Amino acid sequence: MSKVFISYSHDSEAHRERVLALSNRLRGDGIDCWIDQYEPAPPEGWPRKMDKGIRDADFVLMVCTAIYLRRLQLEEEEGKGLGVAWEGSLIYNTLYRDRTLNFRFIPILFNPDDKQHIPTILFGNSHYDLSLPLGYEHLYRHLRGELGTKMPELGRPRFVRTIHSDDLPTVEGELFGRREELELLDRAFAGEPETPSPQPLSLTGRGAKRDKPNIVQFIASGGTGKTKLIRHWLDENHDKIEALIAWSFYSQGSSEDKQISATPFFMQALKSLGSDKTVSDFNTEEEKGEYVADLLRERRCLLVLDGLEPLQQVGRGMRGELKDRAIRKMLRCLVGDHSSLCIITTRLEVHELKGRKQVVSYPLDNLQPEDGVALLRSFGVSGREADMLAAVEEYGRHALALHLLGNALATYLDGDVRKRDTLTELIGDYDDVERHAFKVMQAYQHWLTDENGEPSTELRLLYLLGLFDHPVEQEVLEVLWEAEIPGLTEGVPKKAWLVARRDLLGKFRMMSEHEGREDLFDCHPLIQEYFGRQLKENEGEVWRQAHTVLYEYYKGLPKKYQPDTLEEMQPLFRAVAHGCKSGSYTESWELFVYRLQRENVNYLLRKLVGANEDLSCIGYFFQEGWGKLPKQLDKSLQAMLYSRASIDLRIIGRLDEARIPLEKSLHLFEQSLNPIDLSANLNNFSELNLALGNIEYAGHLQQKGIEVAQDAIEALIQSNDKKLLIKAKEQFWIGISNYADICFQYGFSEIEGYFKQAEGVVADLNDEIPFLHGFAGVKYCEYLLHMGRSEEALNRAMAIIEVGRNDYEPPETLYAMTLASKIYLLKGDLVKAKICIDVTGKTVLSYAPREVIPVYLLIKSRWYAESREYQNSVNIIIETYEIAESSGMRLHLTDYHLEMARLILAIEADPTQYPEATPDREQRTLPPELADPDEPGILTLKGHILEAERLINETGYHRRDAELAELKQQAGMSC
C-alpha cells in the first residue's frame, strides 16, 4: 500500500475543502493518505511532523497554486505560509541530495491555469490536472504503480546489413556431408560454448566444456573442401550475417614457400570497417593488427580468413607460426572475450592459437565414402555401388579429385564409373595428396589438345591462369590476349576467350566465380599450380614471354615513378614478381631499388614500415626458401639479395630463418675476396647468433670478423685507399664492441678495455662524434649500468640520442632511450622514466632489429609494476614472451622468466592490489614440479626461476647469474 503526503497552502476555505476531499477519496480507494487537517495539534510539533511525513511517504502530492508557489519560493510576506516554506525546504533538499532525480514528488492541479505555478525544478515531471475527466484516474494508477501499458518482450534486432565484403569464390555444386562441421559453425556463430567432439581437436583440450569460441580454424590439405564448406555456410546464413569480411589469401598467392604480404587484406579491412586510416598510418605492424581487431570487435563483424597458409611457416619441420606480425597480433586480440567470430581455413594449425580456450581447431578429413559416392552421382556418374565406392577410395575420398573425376566421366566417358581405368597414370613428381587431382587434370590436358597437338582455347585459358597464383582481372588477361604470344594467345579473338571461360565455368566446372565480379577469372589453386607447371616445363619460352608482358604492364600502372604509399605501390610489387618469373632479374632489381626503395633512402622500410612488403619483393628472386637463388644472377647481386633477405627476416622476427641467407652471403663474400663486406657480414652474423642465444658461436664469429677487419686495415694502409680504410676501421670498431658485448653476456666483467679500444678508433675517424655511438654505444652504456656507473651510462645514452635525432629515429636511438628509462627507474624517478618510455613507443619500432623490442617491453612492464599497475605489467610482459618465443631469442626469453618471477613476487607482496599470484598465460605442457596445480599449463614462481636457470646454463648467459641467485633467495629456493 502506498503512503501519500499532501503538501498544499491554505489559500481559502474552498481550497482547503478540495484538498480534504481529494485525500478522503484516496483513502477510500485504498491509498494511505495524510494531510494536516487530520491532526490539528501533533505532539512533536509541526516541523518534525512534516519532516517525518515527507520522509516516510512513498509519494508527496504538491497542490500547485499561485500562493503555494510564492510561499515555496520564500516570496510571501513575513509571517505567512511558514508551513509551506518549511515543506519546500525539505523537498528541495531531498531533490538536491538525489541529484534532482525525482521518483516521489508529483505536482497536482485543480485548475488548468495553475500549470504555470508548477515549481521550475518539477516542471519536466509528470503532473495531474484533476479538472480533467481522467485526471484522478491517472493519478490513482500512478500511485498504485499501474500507469502505462505492459512492456512487450524484447524481440530480435531487425536485420540490417552494415558491412559486406566477400572475397571468397563461388563454389558450384552441392555440399555433401560435413554436417558436424556446419553444426559447429552454427553454434560458434550463435555464441554457444563448444563441447568436446568425438574426434581429436588438436591441442585445444579434451574432456571439458570450453568457453564460447571466438576463433574456429579448419585444418586440411589442399582440395579437401575447406573453401566450399565455408562458402556453403555463408550462403546458407546470408540473411543472418549483418557484418562480414571474407578474405581469401589465395587471392594474393597460394605458394607456401614464398613470402606474401597481408597489406591488401588490411587495405580492404580498413576500407570495409569505415576507417579513415591507411596501412601506412601505423608505427608498427602490431599496432595495425590491434587496431583492426578493435574495429572488428566494435562492429561485431564476422571475419573469414580463407587459405591462411601462405602467411604461415609450413615447410618441413615447421610448426605453423604466422610470418606476418600484424596478422599475428590481430588474431591474438580476437582470441579474447568478445562477441565477434573469426573463421580460418589453413593447411596447418596456427601455432600461436594452440591451447587457447576460445579457439576450436578442427581437422577436416576427406569425405566419407557415402558422401564421395553422392558427389560422383551428382555429376550423373552411374555404376554399381561397389564400383562407386571403389572409385571413391581410389581417389582418396579427396573432394577436388572426385569433383574433377565426376565431371570428366560425365563429359568424356559416358558417365560410366568403370571407365576411370582409362585415365593414364600421372607423369611427374607430385605429392600423394595432390596426385589424384592432378591425374584427372592430366586427362583434361589430353582431351583439350587436338590431334595436331594444338591446345584448345579452354586449355590455353588454363595455361594463362597458371601464370598467376591468384585471381586475375579480365583487363590483365586482355593485355596477354592482345600481345599475340605464339602458342598461347596468338590468333584467338576476345569472344573465343569469353566462350572458353563460360565452358570452363559450366561444362568443365574448373573455374570459380566471385560475387559481383564478372570480370574476375579464377580457379582452384591446385588447378593453377598444375597448368602453370605444365606451361613452364614444356613451353619455357612462352612462359617467359607472357611474364615479360605482365612485367611491362604492371610496371607502367602507377601514375608516379616513385609511389608514396603501400597502396600505390601494389602494381610495382606485382611487376617485380612477374619480372623475376620472366628471368629479368637485373631489371626487376633495378625497379625495386630505384622506384620502391628510392636508392639509398630505404623508403619502403623506414618511411612506410614495410618490412613484409620488402621481404615479399626479395622473395620473388629466390627459388627455394631463402637458401637458393638462380645461378644466372651476378654473384654480387646474389650476395646483396642474401644479405637483404637476412636483414628483413631479422626485422620481422624470423631470426632462425635469417641465418640461412646470411650464411650464403658470407660464403659469397669469402669467394669474392672482399674483406670489408665479409667483416660486416661476420659482425651481423655474430649479432644474430647472440640474439638467438648461441653466445659461444657468436664469439667465434666475432673474433673471425675482427681478424678480417684487421687484415683489411693493414692491407689498405699500404695501398693508401683512404675511403676503404675508413670502412675497414668502422667494421673493426663495431667488431671489437660486439665482442665486448658477447663477453659481457657471458658474464665477464673486465671488458671495458675492449670498449675503450673501439672508442679510440671512433675518435680517430670522427672529430664531431668522438665516442662510441650506435648499438655499440648503447651496449657500452648497458655495461656501465651493470657496473653501477648509472650517471655515466645516462650521459652517454643521452649523447647517442642526440646523434640520432636527424636520422629517421634510428633503432639505436630507441635502444638508448629505453636504456635511459631503465636508469631513471633504478633511480626511482617514475616520471622521467615514463617520458622516455612514451617517446620510444611513439617512434618507428618496425624497422628496428626485432631483438630491440623485448628490451623496450620489459622496461615498460617494470615501470607499470613499480607504479603498482600490475594488470598492465602482466599484459606487456606476456607480449614480450610472445615475441621472444616465436623469434627464438633465448636471451630475451631468459629475461622474460626472470622479470615474470620478479612480478609474481611483487604481486604476492601486494595481494590487495592484484590477487593473482601466477599471472602468466603461457600455455604448454610442463613437468609437475614447474606447473601450477590448479592450471597445469601455467608456470609458477618456482617454474619461472627454474626455466630461467635452464636457459642460462644452456646458452651461457651468465650475466644474469647474480639476478637468478637473488630471486632464488627471495623465493626460498636453494642456490
PDB file of C-alpha atoms in Angstrom, residues 769 771-774 781 792-805 813 816:
ATOM      1  CA  ILE A 769      81.369  12.274 -32.697  1.00  0.00           C
ATOM      2  CA  PHE A 771      82.670   8.492 -28.652  1.00  0.00           C
ATOM      3  CA  LEU A 772      81.025   5.106 -29.124  1.00  0.00           C
ATOM      4  CA  HIS A 773      77.586   5.615 -30.642  1.00  0.00           C
ATOM      5  CA  GLY A 774      75.024   3.441 -32.397  1.00  0.00           C
ATOM      6  CA  CYS A 781      76.032   2.030 -21.604  1.00  0.00           C
ATOM      7  CA  GLU A 792      77.965   7.926 -16.810  1.00  0.00           C
ATOM      8  CA  ALA A 793      75.645   5.484 -18.577  1.00  0.00           C
ATOM      9  CA  LEU A 794      72.828   8.059 -18.654  1.00  0.00           C
ATOM     10  CA  ASN A 795      75.056  10.820 -20.049  1.00  0.00           C
ATOM     11  CA  ARG A 796      76.302   8.540 -22.821  1.00  0.00           C
ATOM     12  CA  ALA A 797      72.761   7.389 -23.656  1.00  0.00           C
ATOM     13  CA  MET A 798      71.585  10.991 -23.990  1.00  0.00           C
ATOM     14  CA  ALA A 799      74.530  11.766 -26.266  1.00  0.00           C
ATOM     15  CA  ILE A 800      73.623   8.801 -28.505  1.00  0.00           C
ATOM     16  CA  ILE A 801      70.027  10.024 -28.671  1.00  0.00           C
ATOM     17  CA  GLU A 802      71.222  13.459 -29.744  1.00  0.00           C
ATOM     18  CA  VAL A 803      73.343  11.959 -32.540  1.00  0.00           C
ATOM     19  CA  GLY A 804      70.381  10.061 -33.963  1.00  0.00           C
ATOM     20  CA  ARG A 805      67.752  12.817 -33.863  1.00  0.00           C
ATOM     21  CA  THR A 813      68.195   5.832 -30.635  1.00  0.00           C
ATOM     22  CA  ALA A 816      69.334   4.336 -25.955  1.00  0.00           C
TER      23      ALA A 816
END
